[in-house]
XYZ file of C-alpha atoms in Angstrom:
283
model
C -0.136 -7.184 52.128
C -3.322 -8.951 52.955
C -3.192 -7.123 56.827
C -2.008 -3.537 55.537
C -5.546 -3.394 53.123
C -7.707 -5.188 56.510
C -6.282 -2.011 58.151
C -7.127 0.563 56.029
C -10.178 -1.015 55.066
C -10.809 -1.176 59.144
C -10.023 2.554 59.524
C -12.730 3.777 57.312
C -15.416 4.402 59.519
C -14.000 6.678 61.560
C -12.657 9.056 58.983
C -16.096 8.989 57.906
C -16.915 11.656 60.974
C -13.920 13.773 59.762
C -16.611 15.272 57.336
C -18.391 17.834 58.706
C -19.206 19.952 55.195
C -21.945 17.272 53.469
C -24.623 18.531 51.298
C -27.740 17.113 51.507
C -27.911 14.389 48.681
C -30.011 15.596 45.985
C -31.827 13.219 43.120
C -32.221 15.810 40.574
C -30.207 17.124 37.775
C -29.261 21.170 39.309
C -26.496 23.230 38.956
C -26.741 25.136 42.047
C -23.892 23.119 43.614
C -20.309 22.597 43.760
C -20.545 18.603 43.833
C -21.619 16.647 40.848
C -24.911 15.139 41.600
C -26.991 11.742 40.606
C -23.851 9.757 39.472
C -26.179 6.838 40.021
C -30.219 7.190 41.193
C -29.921 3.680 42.531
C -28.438 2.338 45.991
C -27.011 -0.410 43.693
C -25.673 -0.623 40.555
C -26.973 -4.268 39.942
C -25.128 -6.537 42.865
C -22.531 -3.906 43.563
C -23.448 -0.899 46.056
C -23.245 2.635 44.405
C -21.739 5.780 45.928
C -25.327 7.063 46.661
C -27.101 7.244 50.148
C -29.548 7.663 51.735
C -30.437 11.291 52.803
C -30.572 12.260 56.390
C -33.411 10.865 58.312
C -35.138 9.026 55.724
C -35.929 5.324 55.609
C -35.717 3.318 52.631
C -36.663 0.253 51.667
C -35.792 -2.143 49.353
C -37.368 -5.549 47.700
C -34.883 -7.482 46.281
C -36.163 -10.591 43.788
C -33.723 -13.701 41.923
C -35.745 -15.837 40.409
C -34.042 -19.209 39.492
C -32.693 -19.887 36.413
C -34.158 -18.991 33.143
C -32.527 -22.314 31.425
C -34.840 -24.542 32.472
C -36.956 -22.963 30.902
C -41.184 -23.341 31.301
C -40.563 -26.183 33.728
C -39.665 -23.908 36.310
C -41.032 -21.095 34.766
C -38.130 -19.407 33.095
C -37.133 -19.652 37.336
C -40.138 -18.048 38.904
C -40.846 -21.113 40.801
C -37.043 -20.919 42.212
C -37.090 -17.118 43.390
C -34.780 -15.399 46.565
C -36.265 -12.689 48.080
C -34.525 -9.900 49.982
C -36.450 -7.284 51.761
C -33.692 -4.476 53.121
C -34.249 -1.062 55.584
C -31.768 1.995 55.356
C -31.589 4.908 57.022
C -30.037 8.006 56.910
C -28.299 9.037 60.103
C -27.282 11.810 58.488
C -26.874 12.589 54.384
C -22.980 11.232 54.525
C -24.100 7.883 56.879
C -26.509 5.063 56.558
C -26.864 2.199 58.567
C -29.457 -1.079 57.159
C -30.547 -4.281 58.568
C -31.744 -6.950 55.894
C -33.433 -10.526 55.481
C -32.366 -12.780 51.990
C -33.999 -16.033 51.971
C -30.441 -16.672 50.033
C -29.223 -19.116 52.941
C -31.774 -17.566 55.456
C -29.075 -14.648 55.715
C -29.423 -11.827 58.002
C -27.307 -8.703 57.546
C -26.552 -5.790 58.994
C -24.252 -2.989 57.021
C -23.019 0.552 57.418
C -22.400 2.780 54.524
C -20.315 6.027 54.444
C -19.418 9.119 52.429
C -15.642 10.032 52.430
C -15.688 12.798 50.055
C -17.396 14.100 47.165
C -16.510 14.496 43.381
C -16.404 18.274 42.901
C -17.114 20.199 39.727
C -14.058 22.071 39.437
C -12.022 19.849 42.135
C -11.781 16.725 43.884
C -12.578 14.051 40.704
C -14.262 11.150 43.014
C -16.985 10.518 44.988
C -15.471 7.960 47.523
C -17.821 6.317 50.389
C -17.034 2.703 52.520
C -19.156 0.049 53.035
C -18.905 -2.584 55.738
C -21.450 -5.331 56.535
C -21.717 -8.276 59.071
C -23.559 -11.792 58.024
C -25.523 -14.786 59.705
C -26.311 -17.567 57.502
C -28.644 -19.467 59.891
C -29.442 -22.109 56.764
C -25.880 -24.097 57.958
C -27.595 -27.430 59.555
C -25.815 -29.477 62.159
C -27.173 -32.135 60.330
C -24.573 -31.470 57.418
C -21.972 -29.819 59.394
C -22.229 -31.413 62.345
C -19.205 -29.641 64.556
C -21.021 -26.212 63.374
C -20.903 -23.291 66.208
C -22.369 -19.784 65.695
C -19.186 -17.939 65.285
C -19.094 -20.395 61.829
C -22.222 -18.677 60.240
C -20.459 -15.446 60.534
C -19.225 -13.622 57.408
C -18.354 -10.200 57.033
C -17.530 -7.636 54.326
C -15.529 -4.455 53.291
C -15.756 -1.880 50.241
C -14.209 1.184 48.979
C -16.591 2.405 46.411
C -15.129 5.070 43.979
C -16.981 6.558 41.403
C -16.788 9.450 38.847
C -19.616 10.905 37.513
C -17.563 11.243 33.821
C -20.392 13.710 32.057
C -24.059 13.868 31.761
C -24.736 10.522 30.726
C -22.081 8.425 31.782
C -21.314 7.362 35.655
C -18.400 4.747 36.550
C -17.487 3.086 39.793
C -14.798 0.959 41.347
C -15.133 -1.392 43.828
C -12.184 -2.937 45.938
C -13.306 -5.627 48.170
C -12.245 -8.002 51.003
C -14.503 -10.127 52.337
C -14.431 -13.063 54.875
C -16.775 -16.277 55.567
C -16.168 -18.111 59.000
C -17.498 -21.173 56.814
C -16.452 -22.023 53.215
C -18.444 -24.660 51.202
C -14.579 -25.481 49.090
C -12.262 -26.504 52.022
C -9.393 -25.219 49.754
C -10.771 -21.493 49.890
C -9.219 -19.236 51.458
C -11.321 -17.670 54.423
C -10.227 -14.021 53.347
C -11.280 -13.469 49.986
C -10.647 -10.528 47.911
C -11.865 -9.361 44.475
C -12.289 -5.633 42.433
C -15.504 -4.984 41.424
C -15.963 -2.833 38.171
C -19.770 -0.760 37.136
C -20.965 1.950 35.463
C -24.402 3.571 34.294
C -25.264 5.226 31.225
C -28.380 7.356 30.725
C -30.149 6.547 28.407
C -33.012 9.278 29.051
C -34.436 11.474 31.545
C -35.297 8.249 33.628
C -33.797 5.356 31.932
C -30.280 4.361 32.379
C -28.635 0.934 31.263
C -26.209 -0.245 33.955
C -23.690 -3.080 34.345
C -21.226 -4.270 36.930
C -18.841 -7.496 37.038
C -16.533 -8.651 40.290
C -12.660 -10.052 39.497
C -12.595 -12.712 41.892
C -8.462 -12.437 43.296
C -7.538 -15.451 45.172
C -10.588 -18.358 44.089
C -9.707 -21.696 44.553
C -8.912 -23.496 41.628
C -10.953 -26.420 42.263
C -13.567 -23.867 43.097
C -17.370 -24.277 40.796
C -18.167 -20.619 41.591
C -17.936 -17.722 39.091
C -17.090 -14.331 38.680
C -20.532 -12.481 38.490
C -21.681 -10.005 35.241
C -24.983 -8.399 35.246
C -26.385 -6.339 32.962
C -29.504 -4.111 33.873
C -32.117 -1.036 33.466
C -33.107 1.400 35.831
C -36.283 3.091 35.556
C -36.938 6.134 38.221
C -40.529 6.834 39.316
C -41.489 9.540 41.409
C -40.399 8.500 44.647
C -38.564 5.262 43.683
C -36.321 3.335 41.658
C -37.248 0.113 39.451
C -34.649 -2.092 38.510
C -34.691 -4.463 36.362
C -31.803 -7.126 35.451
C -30.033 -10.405 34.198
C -27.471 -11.960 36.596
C -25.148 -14.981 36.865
C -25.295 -14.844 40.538
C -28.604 -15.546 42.627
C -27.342 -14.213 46.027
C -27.398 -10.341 46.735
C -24.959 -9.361 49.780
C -21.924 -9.192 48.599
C -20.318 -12.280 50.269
C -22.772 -14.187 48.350
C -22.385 -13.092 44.957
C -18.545 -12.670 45.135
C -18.542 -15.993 46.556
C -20.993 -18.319 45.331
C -22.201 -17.104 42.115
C -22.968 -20.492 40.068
C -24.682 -18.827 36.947
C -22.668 -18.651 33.578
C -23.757 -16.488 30.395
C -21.901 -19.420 28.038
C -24.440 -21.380 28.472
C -27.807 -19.178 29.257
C -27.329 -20.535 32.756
C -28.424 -16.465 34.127
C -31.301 -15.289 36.478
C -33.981 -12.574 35.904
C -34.070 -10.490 39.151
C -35.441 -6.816 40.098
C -34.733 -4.256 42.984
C -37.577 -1.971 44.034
C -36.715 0.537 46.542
C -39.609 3.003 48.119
C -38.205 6.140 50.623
C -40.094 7.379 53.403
């Protein structure tokens, strides 16, 4: 089972270039098209990716903030003094692809990911918007000093998404995310390399530019000795001109998707959560 979804999870990108009839990816509400239009205004949900893109030759950008914990409290600054940074290009090779390259201070991880548009939820037709998502990692924070056998094929991790989404009615956008991702290097030696999980979001608009979003990830094969959690977080999304604000409470402090999938050790129980925001500028 596990090698028939790596397959068709592997096959994505090239059925990708088997669309030839995009529209250009419009951020406003119209009704001069046949596809439904701003399901989400964000690249993200909150830690999942969204069925939007980039449009064709733009560059976006993206500042990504955790701060640490807000149970400590004022000794750490309700986690200011803890924060992970982010900072994330993408750019549109054309409205259906996007390719980015990013830098998380998260385990001193470098990524580099390639997003894609399958198909489109129509109006009177097709009732998804479907688009892949694949991404290689490099967690250069692994220290020979602590795992002293370490080689560079270790810090590897890599991940792949089938985002589907329906854009339900005006307000009211919902998205499902199947997942299989892999770390070279797991911190539990009883986890399983291959990890897989379905991810779960949605936005609802709550005015012209506000929307309240959420998204959680069903871990499917974690360890049972494993401390890690399935991440929830809950957000707002504010849309301003030419970018998006948003703003949100998380139980994971990573943000690539190997990271919060894998390592999330926040838990809502116990106000155990981080404050984080994503601002995104396009050019």
């Amino acid at each position: 089972m596990k090698i028939i979804i790596i397959f068709i999870l592997s096959i994505f990108p090239f059925l990708a270039y088997a669309q030839d009839d995009l529209l250009k990816e419009i951020d406003t509400d119209t009704t001069n098209t046949d596809y439904e239009i701003a399901t989400f205004k964000g690249l993200k949900i909150v830690n999942f990716e969204s069925t939007k893109l980039v449009s064709k030759k733009q560059l976006t950008f993206i500042v990504s903030h955790r701060f640490g914990t807000i149970k400590n409290g004022i000794n750490t600054f309700f986690g200011l003094d803890d924060a992970v940074t982010r900072l994330n290009f993408i750019y549109g090779i054309s409205d259906g692809l996007n390719i980015g390259v990013s830098r998380s201070s998260f385990q001193k991880t470098y990524e580099a990911s390639l997003k894609y548009r399958l198909a489109r939820q129509e109006k009177n037709g097709f009732p998804f918007t479907i688009v892949g998502f694949n991404d290689l990692l490099i967690n250069t924070a692994l220290d020979e000093n602590d795992v002293p056998s370490i080689k560079f094929k270790d810090r590897l991790g890599y991940a792949a998404q089938l985002l589907i989404s329906r854009k339900v009615n005006t307000n009211l956008s919902i998205e499902l995310a199947p997942t299989f991702f892999h770390d070279n290097y797991v911190l539990i030696e009883e986890q399983n390399n291959s990890q897989f999980a379905l991810g779960f979001g949605g936005r609802y608009k709550l005015g012209k530019r506000w929307s309240i979003n959420a998204d959680y990830g069903w871990h499917l094969n974690r360890a049972s000795n494993s401390p890690f959690k399935n991440p929830l977080s809950l957000g707002l999304d504010l849309e301003t001109g030419g970018h998006v604000f948003q703003m949100h409470f998380t139980n994971a402090q990573a943000m690539n998707t190997n990271g919060f999938l894998g390592q999330a050790t926040g838990d809502w129980t116990d106000g155990n959560i981080y404050f984080g925001f994503n601002l995104s500028r396009t050019f």
